[in-house]
PDB file of C-alpha atoms in Angstrom:
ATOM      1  CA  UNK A   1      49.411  64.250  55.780  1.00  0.00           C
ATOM      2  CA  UNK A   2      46.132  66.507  56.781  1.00  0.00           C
ATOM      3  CA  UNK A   3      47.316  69.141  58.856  1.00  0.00           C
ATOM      4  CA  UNK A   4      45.266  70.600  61.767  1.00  0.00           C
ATOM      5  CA  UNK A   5      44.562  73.589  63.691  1.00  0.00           C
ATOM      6  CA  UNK A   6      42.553  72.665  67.303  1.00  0.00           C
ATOM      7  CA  UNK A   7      40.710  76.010  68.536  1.00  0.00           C
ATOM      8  CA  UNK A   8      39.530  75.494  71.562  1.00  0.00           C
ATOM      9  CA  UNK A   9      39.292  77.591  75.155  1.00  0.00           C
ATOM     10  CA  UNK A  10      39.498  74.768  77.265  1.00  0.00           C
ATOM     11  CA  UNK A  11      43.272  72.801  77.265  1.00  0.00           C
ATOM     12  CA  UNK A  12      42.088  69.936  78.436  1.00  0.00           C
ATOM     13  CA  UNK A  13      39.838  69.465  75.545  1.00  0.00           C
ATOM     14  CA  UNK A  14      43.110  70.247  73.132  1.00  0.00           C
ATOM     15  CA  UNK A  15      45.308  68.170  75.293  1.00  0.00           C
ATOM     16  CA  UNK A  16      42.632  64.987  74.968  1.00  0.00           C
ATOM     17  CA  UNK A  17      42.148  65.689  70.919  1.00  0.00           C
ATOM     18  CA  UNK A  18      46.024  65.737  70.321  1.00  0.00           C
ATOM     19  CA  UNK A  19      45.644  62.354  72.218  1.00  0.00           C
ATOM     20  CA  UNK A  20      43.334  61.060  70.125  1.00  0.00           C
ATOM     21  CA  UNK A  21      45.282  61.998  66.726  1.00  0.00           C
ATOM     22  CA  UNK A  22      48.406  60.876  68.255  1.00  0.00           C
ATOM     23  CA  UNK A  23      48.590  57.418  67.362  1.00  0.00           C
ATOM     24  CA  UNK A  24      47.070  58.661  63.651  1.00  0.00           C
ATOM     25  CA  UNK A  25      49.825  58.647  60.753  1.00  0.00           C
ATOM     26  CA  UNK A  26      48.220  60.508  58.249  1.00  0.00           C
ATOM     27  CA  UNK A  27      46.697  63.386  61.145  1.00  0.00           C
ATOM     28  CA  UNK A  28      48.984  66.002  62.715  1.00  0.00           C
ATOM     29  CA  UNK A  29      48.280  68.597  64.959  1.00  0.00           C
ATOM     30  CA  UNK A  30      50.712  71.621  64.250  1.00  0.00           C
ATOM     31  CA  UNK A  31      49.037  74.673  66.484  1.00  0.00           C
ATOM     32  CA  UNK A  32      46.270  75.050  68.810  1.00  0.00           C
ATOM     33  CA  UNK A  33      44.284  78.285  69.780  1.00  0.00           C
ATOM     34  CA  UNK A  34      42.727  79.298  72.335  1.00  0.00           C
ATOM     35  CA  UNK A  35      40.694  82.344  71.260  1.00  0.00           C
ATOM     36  CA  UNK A  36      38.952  83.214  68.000  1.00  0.00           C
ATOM     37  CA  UNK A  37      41.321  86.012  67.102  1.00  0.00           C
ATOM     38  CA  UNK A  38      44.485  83.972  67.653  1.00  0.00           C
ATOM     39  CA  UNK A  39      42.691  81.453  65.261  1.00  0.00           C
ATOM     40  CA  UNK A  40      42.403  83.744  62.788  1.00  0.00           C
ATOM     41  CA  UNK A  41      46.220  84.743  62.798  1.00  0.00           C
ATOM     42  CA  UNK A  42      47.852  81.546  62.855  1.00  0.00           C
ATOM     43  CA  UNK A  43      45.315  80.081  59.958  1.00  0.00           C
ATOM     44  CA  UNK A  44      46.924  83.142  58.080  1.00  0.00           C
ATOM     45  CA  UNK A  45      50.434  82.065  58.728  1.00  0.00           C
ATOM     46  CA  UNK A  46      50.535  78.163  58.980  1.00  0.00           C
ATOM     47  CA  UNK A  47      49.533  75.664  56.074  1.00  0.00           C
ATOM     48  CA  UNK A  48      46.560  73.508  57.310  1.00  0.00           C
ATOM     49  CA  UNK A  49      44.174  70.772  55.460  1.00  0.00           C
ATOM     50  CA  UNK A  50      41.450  70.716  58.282  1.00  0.00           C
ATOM     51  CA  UNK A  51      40.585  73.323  61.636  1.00  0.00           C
ATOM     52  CA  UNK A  52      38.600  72.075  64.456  1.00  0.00           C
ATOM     53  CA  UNK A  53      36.469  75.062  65.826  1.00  0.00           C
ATOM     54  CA  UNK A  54      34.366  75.354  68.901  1.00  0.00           C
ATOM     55  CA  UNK A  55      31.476  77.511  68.763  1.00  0.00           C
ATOM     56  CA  UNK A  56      31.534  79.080  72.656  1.00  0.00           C
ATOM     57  CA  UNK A  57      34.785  80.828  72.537  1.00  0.00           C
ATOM     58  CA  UNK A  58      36.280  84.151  74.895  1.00  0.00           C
ATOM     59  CA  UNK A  59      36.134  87.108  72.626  1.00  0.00           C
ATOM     60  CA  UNK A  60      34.649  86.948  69.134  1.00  0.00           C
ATOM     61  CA  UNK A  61      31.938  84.061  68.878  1.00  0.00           C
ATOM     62  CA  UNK A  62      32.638  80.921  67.024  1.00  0.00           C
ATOM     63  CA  UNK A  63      30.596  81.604  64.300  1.00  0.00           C
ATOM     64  CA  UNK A  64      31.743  84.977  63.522  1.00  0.00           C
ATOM     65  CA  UNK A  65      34.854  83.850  63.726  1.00  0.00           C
ATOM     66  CA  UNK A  66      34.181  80.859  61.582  1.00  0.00           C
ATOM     67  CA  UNK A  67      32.702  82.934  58.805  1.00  0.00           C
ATOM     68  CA  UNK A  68      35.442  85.327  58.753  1.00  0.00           C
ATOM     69  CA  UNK A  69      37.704  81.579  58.272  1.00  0.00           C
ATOM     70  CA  UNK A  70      35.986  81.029  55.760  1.00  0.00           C
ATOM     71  CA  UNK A  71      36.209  84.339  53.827  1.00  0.00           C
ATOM     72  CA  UNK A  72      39.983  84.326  54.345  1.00  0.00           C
ATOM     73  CA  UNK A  73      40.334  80.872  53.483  1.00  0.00           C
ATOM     74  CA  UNK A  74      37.612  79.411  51.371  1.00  0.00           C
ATOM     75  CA  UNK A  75      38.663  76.105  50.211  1.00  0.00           C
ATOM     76  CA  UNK A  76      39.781  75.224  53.675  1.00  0.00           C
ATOM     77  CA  UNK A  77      37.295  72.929  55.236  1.00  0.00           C
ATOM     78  CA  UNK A  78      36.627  73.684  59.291  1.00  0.00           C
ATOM     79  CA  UNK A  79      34.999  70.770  61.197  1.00  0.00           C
ATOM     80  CA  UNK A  80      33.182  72.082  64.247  1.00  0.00           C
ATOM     81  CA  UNK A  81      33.562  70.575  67.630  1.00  0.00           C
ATOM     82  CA  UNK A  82      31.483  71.799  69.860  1.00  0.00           C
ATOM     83  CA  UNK A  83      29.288  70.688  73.198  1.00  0.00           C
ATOM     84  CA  UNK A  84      26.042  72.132  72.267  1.00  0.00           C
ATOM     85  CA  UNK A  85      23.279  69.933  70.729  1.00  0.00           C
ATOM     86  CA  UNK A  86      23.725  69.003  66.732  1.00  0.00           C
ATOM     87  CA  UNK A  87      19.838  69.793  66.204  1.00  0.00           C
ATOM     88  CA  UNK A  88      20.571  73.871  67.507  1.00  0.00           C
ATOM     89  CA  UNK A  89      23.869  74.565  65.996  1.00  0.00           C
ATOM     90  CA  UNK A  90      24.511  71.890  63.362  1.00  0.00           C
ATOM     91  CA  UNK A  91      22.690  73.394  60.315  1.00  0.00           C
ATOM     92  CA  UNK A  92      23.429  77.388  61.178  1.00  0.00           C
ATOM     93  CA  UNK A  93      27.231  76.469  60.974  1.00  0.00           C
ATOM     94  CA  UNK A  94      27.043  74.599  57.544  1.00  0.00           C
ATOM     95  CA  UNK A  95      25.234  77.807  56.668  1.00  0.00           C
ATOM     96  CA  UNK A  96      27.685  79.520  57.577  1.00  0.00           C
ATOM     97  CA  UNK A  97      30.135  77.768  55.568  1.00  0.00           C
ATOM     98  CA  UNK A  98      31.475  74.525  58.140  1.00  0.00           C
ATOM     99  CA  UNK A  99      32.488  71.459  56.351  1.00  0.00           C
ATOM    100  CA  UNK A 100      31.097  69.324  59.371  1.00  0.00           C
ATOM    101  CA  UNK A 101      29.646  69.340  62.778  1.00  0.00           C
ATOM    102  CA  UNK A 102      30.557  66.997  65.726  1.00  0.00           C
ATOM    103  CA  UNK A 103      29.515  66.710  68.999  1.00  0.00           C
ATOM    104  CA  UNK A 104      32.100  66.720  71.936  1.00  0.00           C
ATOM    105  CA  UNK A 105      30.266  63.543  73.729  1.00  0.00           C
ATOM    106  CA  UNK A 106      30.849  61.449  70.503  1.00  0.00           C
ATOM    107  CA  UNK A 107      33.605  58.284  70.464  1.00  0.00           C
ATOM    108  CA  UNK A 108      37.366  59.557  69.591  1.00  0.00           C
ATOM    109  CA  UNK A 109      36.410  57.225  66.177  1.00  0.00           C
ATOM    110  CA  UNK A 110      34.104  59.043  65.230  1.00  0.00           C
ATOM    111  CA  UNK A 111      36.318  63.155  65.394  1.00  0.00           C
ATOM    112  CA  UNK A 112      38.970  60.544  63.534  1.00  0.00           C
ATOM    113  CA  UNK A 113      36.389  59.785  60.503  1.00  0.00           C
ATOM    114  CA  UNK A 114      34.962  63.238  60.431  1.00  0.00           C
ATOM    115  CA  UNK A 115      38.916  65.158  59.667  1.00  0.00           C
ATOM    116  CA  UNK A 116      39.449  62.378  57.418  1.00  0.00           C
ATOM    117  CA  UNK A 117      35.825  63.024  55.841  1.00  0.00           C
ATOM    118  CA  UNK A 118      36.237  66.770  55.518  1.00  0.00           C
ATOM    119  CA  UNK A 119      39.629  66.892  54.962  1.00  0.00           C
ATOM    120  CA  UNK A 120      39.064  64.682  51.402  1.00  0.00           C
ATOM    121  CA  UNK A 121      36.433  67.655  50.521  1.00  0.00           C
ATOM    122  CA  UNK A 122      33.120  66.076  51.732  1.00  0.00           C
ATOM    123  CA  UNK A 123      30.626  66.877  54.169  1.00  0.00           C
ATOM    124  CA  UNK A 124      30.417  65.278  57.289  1.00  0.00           C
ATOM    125  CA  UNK A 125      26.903  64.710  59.488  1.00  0.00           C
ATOM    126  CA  UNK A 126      26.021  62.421  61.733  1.00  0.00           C
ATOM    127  CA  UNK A 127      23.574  59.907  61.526  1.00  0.00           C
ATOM    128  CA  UNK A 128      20.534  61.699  63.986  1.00  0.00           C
ATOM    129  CA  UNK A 129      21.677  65.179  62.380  1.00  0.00           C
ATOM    130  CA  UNK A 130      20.824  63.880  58.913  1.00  0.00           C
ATOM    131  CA  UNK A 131      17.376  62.230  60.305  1.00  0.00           C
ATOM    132  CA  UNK A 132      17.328  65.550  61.951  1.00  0.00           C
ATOM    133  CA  UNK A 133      17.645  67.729  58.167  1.00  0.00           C
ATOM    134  CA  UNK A 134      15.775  65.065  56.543  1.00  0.00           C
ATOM    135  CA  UNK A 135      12.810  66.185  58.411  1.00  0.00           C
ATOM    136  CA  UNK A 136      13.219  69.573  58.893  1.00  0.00           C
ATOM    137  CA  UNK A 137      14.026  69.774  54.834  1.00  0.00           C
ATOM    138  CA  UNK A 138      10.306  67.607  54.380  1.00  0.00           C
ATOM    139  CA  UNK A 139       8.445  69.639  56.934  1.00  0.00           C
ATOM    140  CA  UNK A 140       7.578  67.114  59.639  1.00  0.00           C
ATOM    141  CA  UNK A 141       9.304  69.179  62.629  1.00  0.00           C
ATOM    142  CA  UNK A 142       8.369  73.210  62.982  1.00  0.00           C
ATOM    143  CA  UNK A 143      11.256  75.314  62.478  1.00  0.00           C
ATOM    144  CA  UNK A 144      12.409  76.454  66.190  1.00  0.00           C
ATOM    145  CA  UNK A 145      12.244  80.394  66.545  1.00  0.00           C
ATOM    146  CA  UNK A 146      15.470  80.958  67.424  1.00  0.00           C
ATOM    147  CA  UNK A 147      16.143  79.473  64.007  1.00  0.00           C
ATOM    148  CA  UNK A 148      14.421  82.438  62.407  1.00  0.00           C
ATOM    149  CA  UNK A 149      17.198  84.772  63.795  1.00  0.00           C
ATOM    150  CA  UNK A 150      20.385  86.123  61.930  1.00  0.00           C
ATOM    151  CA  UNK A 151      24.043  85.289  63.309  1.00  0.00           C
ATOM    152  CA  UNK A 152      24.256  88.254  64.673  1.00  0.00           C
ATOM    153  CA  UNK A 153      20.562  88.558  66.316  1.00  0.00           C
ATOM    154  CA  UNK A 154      21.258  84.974  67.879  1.00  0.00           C
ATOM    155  CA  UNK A 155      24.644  86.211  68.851  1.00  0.00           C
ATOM    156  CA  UNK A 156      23.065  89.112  70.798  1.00  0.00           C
ATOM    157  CA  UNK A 157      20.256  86.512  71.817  1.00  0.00           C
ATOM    158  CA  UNK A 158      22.945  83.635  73.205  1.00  0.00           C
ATOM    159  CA  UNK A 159      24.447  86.949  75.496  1.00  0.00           C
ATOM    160  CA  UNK A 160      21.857  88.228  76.739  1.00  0.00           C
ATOM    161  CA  UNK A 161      20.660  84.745  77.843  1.00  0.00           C
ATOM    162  CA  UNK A 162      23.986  84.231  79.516  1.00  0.00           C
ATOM    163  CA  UNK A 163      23.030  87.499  81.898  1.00  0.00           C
ATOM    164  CA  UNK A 164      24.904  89.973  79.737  1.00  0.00           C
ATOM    165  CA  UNK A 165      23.925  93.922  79.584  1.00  0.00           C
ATOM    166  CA  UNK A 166      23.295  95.719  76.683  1.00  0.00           C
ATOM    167  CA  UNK A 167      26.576  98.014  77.217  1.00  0.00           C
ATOM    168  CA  UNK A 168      28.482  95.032  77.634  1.00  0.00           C
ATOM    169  CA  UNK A 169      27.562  93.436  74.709  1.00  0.00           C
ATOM    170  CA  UNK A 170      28.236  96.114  72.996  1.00  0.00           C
ATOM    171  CA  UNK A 171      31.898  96.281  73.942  1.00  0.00           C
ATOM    172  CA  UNK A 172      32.386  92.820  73.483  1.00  0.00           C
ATOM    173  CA  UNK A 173      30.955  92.788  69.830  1.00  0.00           C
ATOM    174  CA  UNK A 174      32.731  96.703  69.471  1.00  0.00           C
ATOM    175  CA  UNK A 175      29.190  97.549  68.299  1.00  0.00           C
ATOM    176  CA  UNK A 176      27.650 100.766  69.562  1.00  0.00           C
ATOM    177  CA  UNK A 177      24.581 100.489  72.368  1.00  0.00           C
ATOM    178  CA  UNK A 178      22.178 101.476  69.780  1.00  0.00           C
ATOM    179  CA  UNK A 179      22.735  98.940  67.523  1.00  0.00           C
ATOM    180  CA  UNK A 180      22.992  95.662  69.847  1.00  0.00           C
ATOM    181  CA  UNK A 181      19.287  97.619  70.977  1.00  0.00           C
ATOM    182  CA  UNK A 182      17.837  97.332  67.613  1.00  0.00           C
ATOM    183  CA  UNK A 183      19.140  94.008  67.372  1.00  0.00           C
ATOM    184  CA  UNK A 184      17.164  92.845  70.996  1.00  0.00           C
ATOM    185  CA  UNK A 185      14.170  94.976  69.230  1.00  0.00           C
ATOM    186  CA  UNK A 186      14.305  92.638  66.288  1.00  0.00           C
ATOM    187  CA  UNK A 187      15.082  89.383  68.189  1.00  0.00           C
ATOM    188  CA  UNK A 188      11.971  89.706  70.507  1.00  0.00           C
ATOM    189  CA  UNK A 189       9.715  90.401  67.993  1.00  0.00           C
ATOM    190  CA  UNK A 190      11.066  87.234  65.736  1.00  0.00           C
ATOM    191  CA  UNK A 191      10.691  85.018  69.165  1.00  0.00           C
ATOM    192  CA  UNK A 192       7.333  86.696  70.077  1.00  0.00           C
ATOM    193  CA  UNK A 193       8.960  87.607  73.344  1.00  0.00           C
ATOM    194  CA  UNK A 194       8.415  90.756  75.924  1.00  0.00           C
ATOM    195  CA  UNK A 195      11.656  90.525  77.651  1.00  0.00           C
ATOM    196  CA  UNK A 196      15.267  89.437  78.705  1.00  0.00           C
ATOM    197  CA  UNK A 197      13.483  86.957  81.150  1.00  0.00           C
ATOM    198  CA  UNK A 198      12.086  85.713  78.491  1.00  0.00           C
ATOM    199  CA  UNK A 199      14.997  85.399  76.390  1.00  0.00           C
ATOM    200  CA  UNK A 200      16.915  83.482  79.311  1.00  0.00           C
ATOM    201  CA  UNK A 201      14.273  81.183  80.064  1.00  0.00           C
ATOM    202  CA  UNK A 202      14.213  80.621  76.442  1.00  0.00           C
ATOM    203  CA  UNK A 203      18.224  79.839  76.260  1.00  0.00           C
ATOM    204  CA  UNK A 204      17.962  77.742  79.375  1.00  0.00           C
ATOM    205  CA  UNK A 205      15.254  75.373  78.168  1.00  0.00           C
ATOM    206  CA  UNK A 206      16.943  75.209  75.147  1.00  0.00           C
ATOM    207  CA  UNK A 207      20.570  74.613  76.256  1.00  0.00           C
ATOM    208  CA  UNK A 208      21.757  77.477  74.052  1.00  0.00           C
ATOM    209  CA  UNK A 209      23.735  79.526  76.455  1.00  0.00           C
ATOM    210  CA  UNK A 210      27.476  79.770  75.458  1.00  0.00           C
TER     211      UNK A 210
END
């Protein structure tokens, strides 16, 4: 039986995965979350083969939250479910340690395949995100600059694109003003940009806002 945790802010989403998986007798669903930090405390208390993470959650970011899964829990493999485009988020979270990355607009199938996939200890991609590596690996696309940033410099970058200040990204990452400055510093000067108007054109074009 593979055993899953959905985390996900929006219960309609949960409520139409657990639908899905209903009719599955090898999947169950035995918690949901609806915030990164509850995530992280009931992957510490409940035994679970597979979690499905999206990225754009209240609170603590899905990919901080997913690497700090994945230190806890090492072995266990998280499958990310997300809306944003494979080709912007797809390779940072296997980076950063996902077993798998699926897009919310594919067929119910296809989530079904992917826990199985992951769940049996392989990788799962879809077929236009591995056209997608397989061209970025052999050079025939130029690397995006957002690319070039860290998780935490596209963290800032994703906030201050959504029309966050500095202060209150600050709070929200309990980071001190300072800091989430030197990170803008660092983040312009990667993206060759002057400015947050720049930055939220940028994340607009782009669909990277969270």
């Amino acid at each position: 039986m593979i055993r899953v945790l959905i985390v996900d802010d929006h219960p309609v989403v949960i409520q139409g995965i657990k639908h899905i998986l209903a009719d599955e007798a090898d999947i169950v669903v035995v918690d949901e979350a609806h915030t990164g930090q509850l995530a992280l405390e009931k992957a510490r208390k409940a035994a679970l083969d597979v979690i499905l993470l999206d990225i754009g959650l209240p609170g603590r970011q899905g990919l901080e939250v997913l690497a700090q899964l994945k230190s806890e829990h090492p072995k266990l493999p998280i499958l990310i479910v997300s809306m944003y485009p494979e080709e912007d988020y797809a390779l940072r979270s296997l980076k950063a340690g996902a077993s798998g990355y699926l897009n919310k607009a594919r067929a119910p199938e296809d989530l079904i395949g992917a826990i199985r996939k992951v769940a049996a200890g392989r990788k799962f991609i879809s077929e236009a995100l591995g056209e997608h590596l397989a061209s970025y690996v052999g050079g025939d696309t130029q690397k995006p600059p957002h690319e070039s940033l860290t998780d935490r410099e596209f963290m800032v970058f994703q906030m201050i694109a959504s029309g966050m200040t500095i202060t209150e990204i600050s709070i929200e990452l309990s980071l001190s003003v300072k800091t989430v400055s030197t990170y803008r510093t660092r983040l312009l000067a990667k993206m060759q940009m002057k400015n947050n108007a720049d930055i939220i054109h940028y994340g607009i074009t782009n669909k990277l806002l969270q």
